[in-house]
Each structure stands twice: as C-alpha cells, then as structure tokens.
PDB file of C-alpha atoms in Angstrom:
ATOM      1  CA  MET A   2      49.906 163.117  91.409  1.00  0.00           C
ATOM      2  CA  LEU A   3      52.916 161.926  93.279  1.00  0.00           C
ATOM      3  CA  ILE A   4      52.470 158.416  94.623  1.00  0.00           C
ATOM      4  CA  ARG A   5      54.181 157.822  97.938  1.00  0.00           C
ATOM      5  CA  SER A   6      54.782 154.416  99.436  1.00  0.00           C
ATOM      6  CA  HIS A   7      54.112 155.566 102.999  1.00  0.00           C
ATOM      7  CA  PHE A   8      51.025 157.482 104.108  1.00  0.00           C
ATOM      8  CA  THR A   9      48.341 157.738 106.823  1.00  0.00           C
ATOM      9  CA  HIS A  10      44.572 158.047 106.890  1.00  0.00           C
ATOM     10  CA  ASP A  11      44.935 161.821 107.090  1.00  0.00           C
ATOM     11  CA  ASP A  12      46.362 161.906 103.559  1.00  0.00           C
ATOM     12  CA  ASN A  13      43.047 162.034 101.688  1.00  0.00           C
ATOM     13  CA  ALA A  14      44.645 162.048  98.240  1.00  0.00           C
ATOM     14  CA  MET A  15      46.529 158.811  98.870  1.00  0.00           C
ATOM     15  CA  VAL A  16      43.463 157.226 100.497  1.00  0.00           C
ATOM     16  CA  ASP A  17      41.311 158.046  97.480  1.00  0.00           C
ATOM     17  CA  MET A  18      43.952 156.730  95.065  1.00  0.00           C
ATOM     18  CA  VAL A  19      44.306 153.447  96.969  1.00  0.00           C
ATOM     19  CA  ASN A  20      40.552 152.962  97.069  1.00  0.00           C
ATOM     20  CA  SER A  21      40.423 153.460  93.292  1.00  0.00           C
ATOM     21  CA  LEU A  22      42.938 150.659  92.604  1.00  0.00           C
ATOM     22  CA  PRO A  23      41.837 147.071  91.895  1.00  0.00           C
ATOM     23  CA  PRO A  24      42.150 144.915  95.027  1.00  0.00           C
ATOM     24  CA  ASP A  25      44.470 142.429  93.272  1.00  0.00           C
ATOM     25  CA  ALA A  26      46.891 145.175  92.198  1.00  0.00           C
ATOM     26  CA  TYR A  27      48.249 146.061  95.639  1.00  0.00           C
ATOM     27  CA  PHE A  28      48.476 145.130  99.304  1.00  0.00           C
ATOM     28  CA  LEU A  29      49.100 147.242 102.392  1.00  0.00           C
ATOM     29  CA  GLU A  30      51.541 146.681 105.225  1.00  0.00           C
ATOM     30  CA  CYS A  31      51.109 148.128 108.717  1.00  0.00           C
ATOM     31  CA  ASP A  32      53.167 147.273 111.774  1.00  0.00           C
ATOM     32  CA  GLY A  33      54.599 144.234 109.972  1.00  0.00           C
ATOM     33  CA  SER A  34      51.214 142.748 109.051  1.00  0.00           C
ATOM     34  CA  VAL A  35      49.713 142.529 105.568  1.00  0.00           C
ATOM     35  CA  HIS A  36      46.257 144.001 104.794  1.00  0.00           C
ATOM     36  CA  ASP A  37      44.152 143.900 101.671  1.00  0.00           C
ATOM     37  CA  GLY A  38      42.423 147.229 102.331  1.00  0.00           C
ATOM     38  CA  LEU A  39      42.328 150.369 104.467  1.00  0.00           C
ATOM     39  CA  GLY A  40      39.282 149.247 106.450  1.00  0.00           C
ATOM     40  CA  THR A  41      41.271 146.814 108.574  1.00  0.00           C
ATOM     41  CA  ILE A  42      43.881 149.400 109.584  1.00  0.00           C
ATOM     42  CA  GLN A  43      43.408 151.739 112.545  1.00  0.00           C
ATOM     43  CA  LYS A  44      43.589 155.451 111.954  1.00  0.00           C
ATOM     44  CA  GLY A  45      46.799 157.212 112.811  1.00  0.00           C
ATOM     45  CA  LYS A  46      48.918 154.217 111.813  1.00  0.00           C
ATOM     46  CA  LEU A  47      51.668 154.492 109.215  1.00  0.00           C
ATOM     47  CA  ILE A  48      50.712 152.508 106.133  1.00  0.00           C
ATOM     48  CA  GLN A  49      53.055 151.205 103.412  1.00  0.00           C
ATOM     49  CA  LEU A  50      51.749 150.576  99.912  1.00  0.00           C
ATOM     50  CA  HIS A  51      53.084 147.617  97.834  1.00  0.00           C
ATOM     51  CA  PHE A  52      52.108 146.960  94.230  1.00  0.00           C
ATOM     52  CA  ARG A  53      51.780 143.359  93.174  1.00  0.00           C
ATOM     53  CA  LEU A  54      53.856 142.062  90.253  1.00  0.00           C
ATOM     54  CA  CYS A  55      53.004 139.318  87.813  1.00  0.00           C
ATOM     55  CA  GLY A  56      54.970 136.166  88.537  1.00  0.00           C
ATOM     56  CA  GLY A  57      57.103 134.361  85.936  1.00  0.00           C
ATOM     57  CA  LYS A  58      57.266 130.696  85.044  1.00  0.00           C
ATOM     58  CA  GLY A  59      59.906 130.033  87.726  1.00  0.00           C
ATOM     59  CA  GLY A  60      63.243 128.206  87.389  1.00  0.00           C
ATOM     60  CA  PHE A  61      65.415 131.181  88.147  1.00  0.00           C
ATOM     61  CA  GLY A  62      66.662 129.635  91.392  1.00  0.00           C
ATOM     62  CA  SER A  63      67.656 126.480  89.517  1.00  0.00           C
ATOM     63  CA  LEU A  64      69.571 128.615  87.044  1.00  0.00           C
ATOM     64  CA  LEU A  65      71.472 130.325  89.853  1.00  0.00           C
ATOM     65  CA  ARG A  66      72.353 126.970  91.402  1.00  0.00           C
ATOM     66  CA  SER A  67      73.733 125.729  88.076  1.00  0.00           C
ATOM     67  CA  PHE A  68      75.914 128.823  87.832  1.00  0.00           C
ATOM     68  CA  ARG A  69      77.194 128.142  91.347  1.00  0.00           C
ATOM     69  CA  ILE A  70      78.145 124.571  90.394  1.00  0.00           C
ATOM     70  CA  HIS A  71      80.102 125.615  87.320  1.00  0.00           C
ATOM     71  CA  LYS A  72      81.826 128.427  89.140  1.00  0.00           C
ATOM     72  CA  SER A  73      85.532 127.704  89.505  1.00  0.00           C
ATOM     73  CA  ASN A  74      87.216 128.006  92.866  1.00  0.00           C
ATOM     74  CA  ASN A  75      90.639 128.317  91.256  1.00  0.00           C
ATOM     75  CA  GLN A  76      91.566 131.949  91.679  1.00  0.00           C
ATOM     76  CA  LEU A  77      95.280 131.558  90.966  1.00  0.00           C
ATOM     77  CA  MET A  78      94.881 132.886  87.428  1.00  0.00           C
ATOM     78  CA  CYS A  79      93.191 136.040  88.683  1.00  0.00           C
ATOM     79  CA  ARG A  80      95.163 139.259  88.998  1.00  0.00           C
ATOM     80  CA  ASN A  81      95.576 141.474  92.009  1.00  0.00           C
ATOM     81  CA  LEU A  82      95.349 145.262  92.037  1.00  0.00           C
ATOM     82  CA  ALA A  83      99.000 145.493  90.926  1.00  0.00           C
ATOM     83  CA  GLY A  84      98.232 143.468  87.790  1.00  0.00           C
ATOM     84  CA  ARG A  85     100.156 140.355  88.875  1.00  0.00           C
ATOM     85  CA  ARG A  86      98.652 136.899  88.801  1.00  0.00           C
ATOM     86  CA  LEU A  87      97.954 135.338  92.171  1.00  0.00           C
ATOM     87  CA  ALA A  88      99.799 132.155  91.120  1.00  0.00           C
ATOM     88  CA  ASP A  89     103.001 134.131  90.507  1.00  0.00           C
ATOM     89  CA  VAL A  90     102.668 135.938  93.825  1.00  0.00           C
ATOM     90  CA  ARG A  91     102.172 132.675  95.697  1.00  0.00           C
ATOM     91  CA  GLU A  92     105.148 131.046  93.940  1.00  0.00           C
ATOM     92  CA  GLU A  93     107.342 134.014  94.847  1.00  0.00           C
ATOM     93  CA  GLU A  94     106.342 133.710  98.503  1.00  0.00           C
ATOM     94  CA  ARG A  95     107.121 129.993  98.444  1.00  0.00           C
ATOM     95  CA  LEU A  96     110.614 130.638  97.011  1.00  0.00           C
ATOM     96  CA  LYS A  97     111.308 133.264  99.656  1.00  0.00           C
ATOM     97  CA  LYS A  98     110.436 130.809 102.418  1.00  0.00           C
ATOM     98  CA  TYR A  99     112.622 128.140 100.768  1.00  0.00           C
ATOM     99  CA  VAL A 100     115.627 130.499 100.601  1.00  0.00           C
ATOM    100  CA  GLU A 101     115.133 131.595 104.198  1.00  0.00           C
ATOM    101  CA  LYS A 102     115.192 127.975 105.421  1.00  0.00           C
ATOM    102  CA  LYS A 103     118.130 126.943 103.199  1.00  0.00           C
ATOM    103  CA  GLU A 104     120.764 127.800 105.812  1.00  0.00           C
ATOM    104  CA  GLN A 105     118.866 125.862 108.458  1.00  0.00           C
ATOM    105  CA  ARG A 106     118.619 122.819 106.183  1.00  0.00           C
ATOM    106  CA  GLU A 107     122.368 122.930 105.478  1.00  0.00           C
ATOM    107  CA  LYS A 108     123.112 123.022 109.205  1.00  0.00           C
ATOM    108  CA  GLU A 109     120.845 120.037 109.823  1.00  0.00           C
ATOM    109  CA  LYS A 110     122.457 118.121 106.946  1.00  0.00           C
ATOM    110  CA  LYS A 111     125.965 118.833 108.246  1.00  0.00           C
ATOM    111  CA  LYS A 112     124.929 117.783 111.739  1.00  0.00           C
ATOM    112  CA  LYS A 113     123.544 114.471 110.437  1.00  0.00           C
ATOM    113  CA  GLU A 114     126.767 113.788 108.525  1.00  0.00           C
ATOM    114  CA  GLU A 115     128.862 114.450 111.634  1.00  0.00           C
ATOM    115  CA  GLU A 116     126.649 112.158 113.696  1.00  0.00           C
ATOM    116  CA  LYS A 117     126.995 109.449 111.051  1.00  0.00           C
ATOM    117  CA  ILE A 118     130.801 109.761 111.030  1.00  0.00           C
ATOM    118  CA  ASP A 119     130.944 109.614 114.834  1.00  0.00           C
ATOM    119  CA  LYS A 120     128.693 106.581 114.808  1.00  0.00           C
ATOM    120  CA  LEU A 121     130.960 104.796 112.326  1.00  0.00           C
ATOM    121  CA  LYS A 122     134.057 105.644 114.370  1.00  0.00           C
ATOM    122  CA  ASN A 123     132.530 104.409 117.590  1.00  0.00           C
ATOM    123  CA  GLY A 124     131.027 101.380 115.892  1.00  0.00           C
ATOM    124  CA  ALA A 125     134.490  99.957 115.096  1.00  0.00           C
ATOM    125  CA  LYS A 126     135.153  99.610 118.829  1.00  0.00           C
ATOM    126  CA  THR A 127     132.019  97.596 119.419  1.00  0.00           C
ATOM    127  CA  LYS A 128     132.674  93.903 119.993  1.00  0.00           C
ATOM    128  CA  HIS A 129     130.130  91.160 119.418  1.00  0.00           C
ATOM    129  CA  GLU A 130     130.470  87.857 121.231  1.00  0.00           C
ATOM    130  CA  PHE A 131     129.028  84.711 119.653  1.00  0.00           C
ATOM    131  CA  THR A 132     128.142  82.122 122.312  1.00  0.00           C
ATOM    132  CA  ASP A 133     126.338  79.376 120.387  1.00  0.00           C
ATOM    133  CA  GLN A 134     128.368  76.357 121.514  1.00  0.00           C
ATOM    134  CA  GLU A 135     126.473  73.873 119.346  1.00  0.00           C
ATOM    135  CA  TYR A 136     127.272  75.882 116.231  1.00  0.00           C
ATOM    136  CA  LEU A 137     130.941  76.190 117.213  1.00  0.00           C
ATOM    137  CA  ARG A 138     131.191  72.426 117.804  1.00  0.00           C
ATOM    138  CA  LYS A 139     129.652  71.606 114.418  1.00  0.00           C
ATOM    139  CA  ARG A 140     131.896  74.137 112.713  1.00  0.00           C
ATOM    140  CA  ASP A 141     135.066  72.577 114.203  1.00  0.00           C
ATOM    141  CA  THR A 142     133.877  69.089 113.243  1.00  0.00           C
ATOM    142  CA  VAL A 143     133.208  70.107 109.663  1.00  0.00           C
ATOM    143  CA  LEU A 144     136.616  71.770 109.389  1.00  0.00           C
ATOM    144  CA  ASP A 145     138.387  68.641 110.676  1.00  0.00           C
ATOM    145  CA  VAL A 146     136.468  66.353 108.324  1.00  0.00           C
ATOM    146  CA  VAL A 147     137.183  68.536 105.327  1.00  0.00           C
ATOM    147  CA  GLU A 148     140.879  68.778 106.199  1.00  0.00           C
ATOM    148  CA  ASP A 149     141.186  64.986 106.575  1.00  0.00           C
ATOM    149  CA  ALA A 150     139.366  64.397 103.301  1.00  0.00           C
ATOM    150  CA  VAL A 151     141.646  66.807 101.451  1.00  0.00           C
ATOM    151  CA  GLU A 152     144.785  65.180 102.888  1.00  0.00           C
ATOM    152  CA  ALA A 153     143.532  61.691 101.967  1.00  0.00           C
ATOM    153  CA  GLY A 154     142.754  62.834  98.434  1.00  0.00           C
ATOM    154  CA  VAL A 155     146.201  64.379  98.018  1.00  0.00           C
ATOM    155  CA  LEU A 156     147.928  61.222  99.275  1.00  0.00           C
ATOM    156  CA  ALA A 157     145.858  59.007  96.973  1.00  0.00           C
ATOM    157  CA  LEU A 158     146.682  61.219  93.999  1.00  0.00           C
ATOM    158  CA  GLU A 159     150.411  61.147  94.807  1.00  0.00           C
ATOM    159  CA  ALA A 160     150.346  57.338  95.150  1.00  0.00           C
ATOM    160  CA  LYS A 161     148.556  56.981  91.820  1.00  0.00           C
ATOM    161  CA  GLN A 162     151.068  59.238  90.097  1.00  0.00           C
ATOM    162  CA  GLN A 163     153.954  57.274  91.664  1.00  0.00           C
ATOM    163  CA  GLU A 164     152.498  53.991  90.366  1.00  0.00           C
ATOM    164  CA  ILE A 165     152.187  55.415  86.866  1.00  0.00           C
ATOM    165  CA  THR A 166     155.781  56.692  86.992  1.00  0.00           C
ATOM    166  CA  ASP A 167     157.132  53.330  88.208  1.00  0.00           C
ATOM    167  CA  GLY A 168     155.217  51.488  85.479  1.00  0.00           C
ATOM    168  CA  GLN A 169     156.635  53.737  82.788  1.00  0.00           C
ATOM    169  CA  LYS A 170     160.194  53.270  84.100  1.00  0.00           C
ATOM    170  CA  SER A 171     159.867  49.449  84.163  1.00  0.00           C
ATOM    171  CA  THR A 172     158.508  49.452  80.620  1.00  0.00           C
ATOM    172  CA  GLU A 173     161.381  51.600  79.410  1.00  0.00           C
ATOM    173  CA  ASN A 174     163.944  49.333  81.113  1.00  0.00           C
ATOM    174  CA  ASN A 175     162.454  46.219  79.484  1.00  0.00           C
ATOM    175  CA  ASP A 176     162.538  47.864  76.069  1.00  0.00           C
ATOM    176  CA  VAL A 177     166.167  48.931  76.505  1.00  0.00           C
ATOM    177  CA  PHE A 178     167.630  45.699  77.862  1.00  0.00           C
ATOM    178  CA  ASN A 179     165.624  43.269  75.671  1.00  0.00           C
ATOM    179  CA  PRO A 180     166.459  44.310  72.098  1.00  0.00           C
ATOM    180  CA  VAL A 181     165.270  42.318  69.148  1.00  0.00           C
ATOM    181  CA  GLU A 182     168.176  40.487  67.557  1.00  0.00           C
ATOM    182  CA  GLU A 183     166.762  39.614  64.200  1.00  0.00           C
ATOM    183  CA  PHE A 184     169.040  40.489  61.354  1.00  0.00           C
ATOM    184  CA  ALA A 185     168.941  39.639  57.708  1.00  0.00           C
ATOM    185  CA  GLY A 186     171.457  36.931  56.984  1.00  0.00           C
ATOM    186  CA  PRO A 187     173.372  34.558  59.246  1.00  0.00           C
ATOM    187  CA  SER A 188     174.072  35.678  62.817  1.00  0.00           C
ATOM    188  CA  THR A 189     177.516  35.429  64.359  1.00  0.00           C
ATOM    189  CA  SER A 190     178.867  35.907  67.867  1.00  0.00           C
ATOM    190  CA  SER A 191     180.801  38.963  66.742  1.00  0.00           C
ATOM    191  CA  ASN A 192     177.613  40.649  65.521  1.00  0.00           C
ATOM    192  CA  ILE A 193     175.843  39.929  68.845  1.00  0.00           C
ATOM    193  CA  GLU A 194     178.702  41.384  70.878  1.00  0.00           C
ATOM    194  CA  SER A 195     178.793  44.422  68.628  1.00  0.00           C
ATOM    195  CA  THR A 196     175.033  44.956  69.047  1.00  0.00           C
ATOM    196  CA  THR A 197     175.238  44.664  72.860  1.00  0.00           C
ATOM    197  CA  ALA A 198     178.011  47.233  72.976  1.00  0.00           C
ATOM    198  CA  MET A 199     175.964  49.598  70.864  1.00  0.00           C
ATOM    199  CA  VAL A 200     172.889  49.206  73.127  1.00  0.00           C
ATOM    200  CA  ASN A 201     174.977  50.022  76.201  1.00  0.00           C
ATOM    201  CA  GLU A 202     176.309  53.069  74.450  1.00  0.00           C
ATOM    202  CA  GLU A 203     172.684  54.143  73.708  1.00  0.00           C
ATOM    203  CA  CYS A 204     172.075  54.699  77.427  1.00  0.00           C
ATOM    204  CA  SER A 205     174.607  57.567  77.348  1.00  0.00           C
ATOM    205  CA  ASP A 206     173.940  59.007  73.933  1.00  0.00           C
ATOM    206  CA  SER A 207     170.806  57.884  72.063  1.00  0.00           C
ATOM    207  CA  ASP A 208     171.674  59.498  68.719  1.00  0.00           C
ATOM    208  CA  GLU A 209     175.189  57.937  68.448  1.00  0.00           C
ATOM    209  CA  SER A 210     173.868  54.540  69.608  1.00  0.00           C
ATOM    210  CA  LEU A 211     171.145  54.583  66.969  1.00  0.00           C
ATOM    211  CA  ASP A 212     173.672  55.376  64.194  1.00  0.00           C
ATOM    212  CA  GLY A 213     176.011  52.569  65.388  1.00  0.00           C
ATOM    213  CA  LEU A 214     173.173  50.068  65.551  1.00  0.00           C
ATOM    214  CA  MET A 215     172.047  50.900  62.032  1.00  0.00           C
ATOM    215  CA  SER A 216     175.645  50.387  60.767  1.00  0.00           C
ATOM    216  CA  CYS A 217     175.563  46.706  61.839  1.00  0.00           C
ATOM    217  CA  GLY A 218     173.081  45.861  59.163  1.00  0.00           C
ATOM    218  CA  PRO A 219     169.386  46.342  58.294  1.00  0.00           C
ATOM    219  CA  LEU A 220     166.976  45.590  61.168  1.00  0.00           C
ATOM    220  CA  LYS A 221     163.724  43.772  60.499  1.00  0.00           C
ATOM    221  CA  LYS A 222     162.138  45.381  63.651  1.00  0.00           C
ATOM    222  CA  LYS A 223     162.888  48.803  65.156  1.00  0.00           C
ATOM    223  CA  VAL A 224     164.187  48.868  68.696  1.00  0.00           C
ATOM    224  CA  LYS A 225     162.282  51.237  71.108  1.00  0.00           C
ATOM    225  CA  PHE A 226     164.517  53.313  73.383  1.00  0.00           C
ATOM    226  CA  GLY A 227     163.589  55.479  76.319  1.00  0.00           C
ATOM    227  CA  GLY A 228     164.759  59.057  76.058  1.00  0.00           C
TER     228      GLY A 228
END
C-alpha cells in the first residue's frame, strides 16, 4: 500500500490505515491546525499526515554555535574560480590604485616644493621691528660697561708691564755701573782705571769686555752684566 501524506475522508484506504496506527505515532494537520485524530476534522478537508520521531538527548544547537564561534572570517587564503588566492587579487588591486595615483602624488609634491621655495624667497624681504625700549636701554648700558671694563683692564695690564720693565732696567744699570772691585793681591790706581775702562767697553761688546776683565787678574766675585 502506498502511503500518501495528503488525503481526505473519501480515501477509505488511508482512513483505515491512519485509524490502525498508534495515537502516539502520528499527528494530523488540517488548515494549519494540529489534530490527534480524524474525528476532530470535518469531512471534505485536506488532511496532512505527519509521523512522530523519537527525540535525541539534545545539545545539537550548542554544537552548531561552537562551530560558528570557531569559524574564521579570514577569507583571504581562499581561492576564486580562477584558482587565485583572494589575498593576491586584493594586493594586485591595491598596487594598481597606487600606480594610478603616483602621477598625482608627484604633482602635489612638486607643487609643495615650489610653494616652499616661493615662501623662502618672499620671507627674505620680510622685516621685523623690535620696539622693546627697556631691553634696548639695558643692552646699551651693558655694552658700555663691558667696553669700559675691558679698556681699564688693558690699561692696568700695560702699566704693570711697564713697571716690570722699568724695574728690570734699573737693576741692570746698577749691576753694570757698580762692579765689585775685589782682586787677589794689592790694588793699585792703574788696576782700577784699567777695570773701569773694561766695564765701559762691555756696554758695546760684552764678549770682548769679559775677556779684558778676566785678563786683569782673577776675580773673587763674578760681575753680572745685562745683555
């Protein structure tokens, strides 16, 4: 017997088969409502037969949700119908856009450089006026004070050097014109005159004067000459 899912009360074979089934093995649907038997359904209506299935332990929905969580949204490693990876296709499109905009970027860069050059040229003509009178007054005062201090220091240094030079010259003159006249043996007027002549000659030529002085006799004390 062929079991159909749709039938009416006029189909006696289907009616007898449904009545022979256990009540918990099926349910009937008519006009969108569920019925447990044929007695609650009017004649002439189209009836749909549904067999009941044994339920499982459950948990299948939880399993589907776990699969959805672990599912990756990264589709770049997938391949299109041409066999190319989506990541490669996207990179190629990005490079094409970059090359297309290269000329525009070069124009913008050149324009910025020209604007910068024009700005530098025009900036040299710009004049800035500083009008802080208090600052200008203090600056002039500081410059004058520093200049006076430097001049005073230079004059003091020159005076100190002049004093040192004069002291050295006076010392040299005393050493030259006050020789020690101590000789070994008796002194005579001829020896003194000879020594004085030699000292005067030393002022013109120190080497010859020293040789002449040593020829007069041995000196107990060396005479210091300025040279």
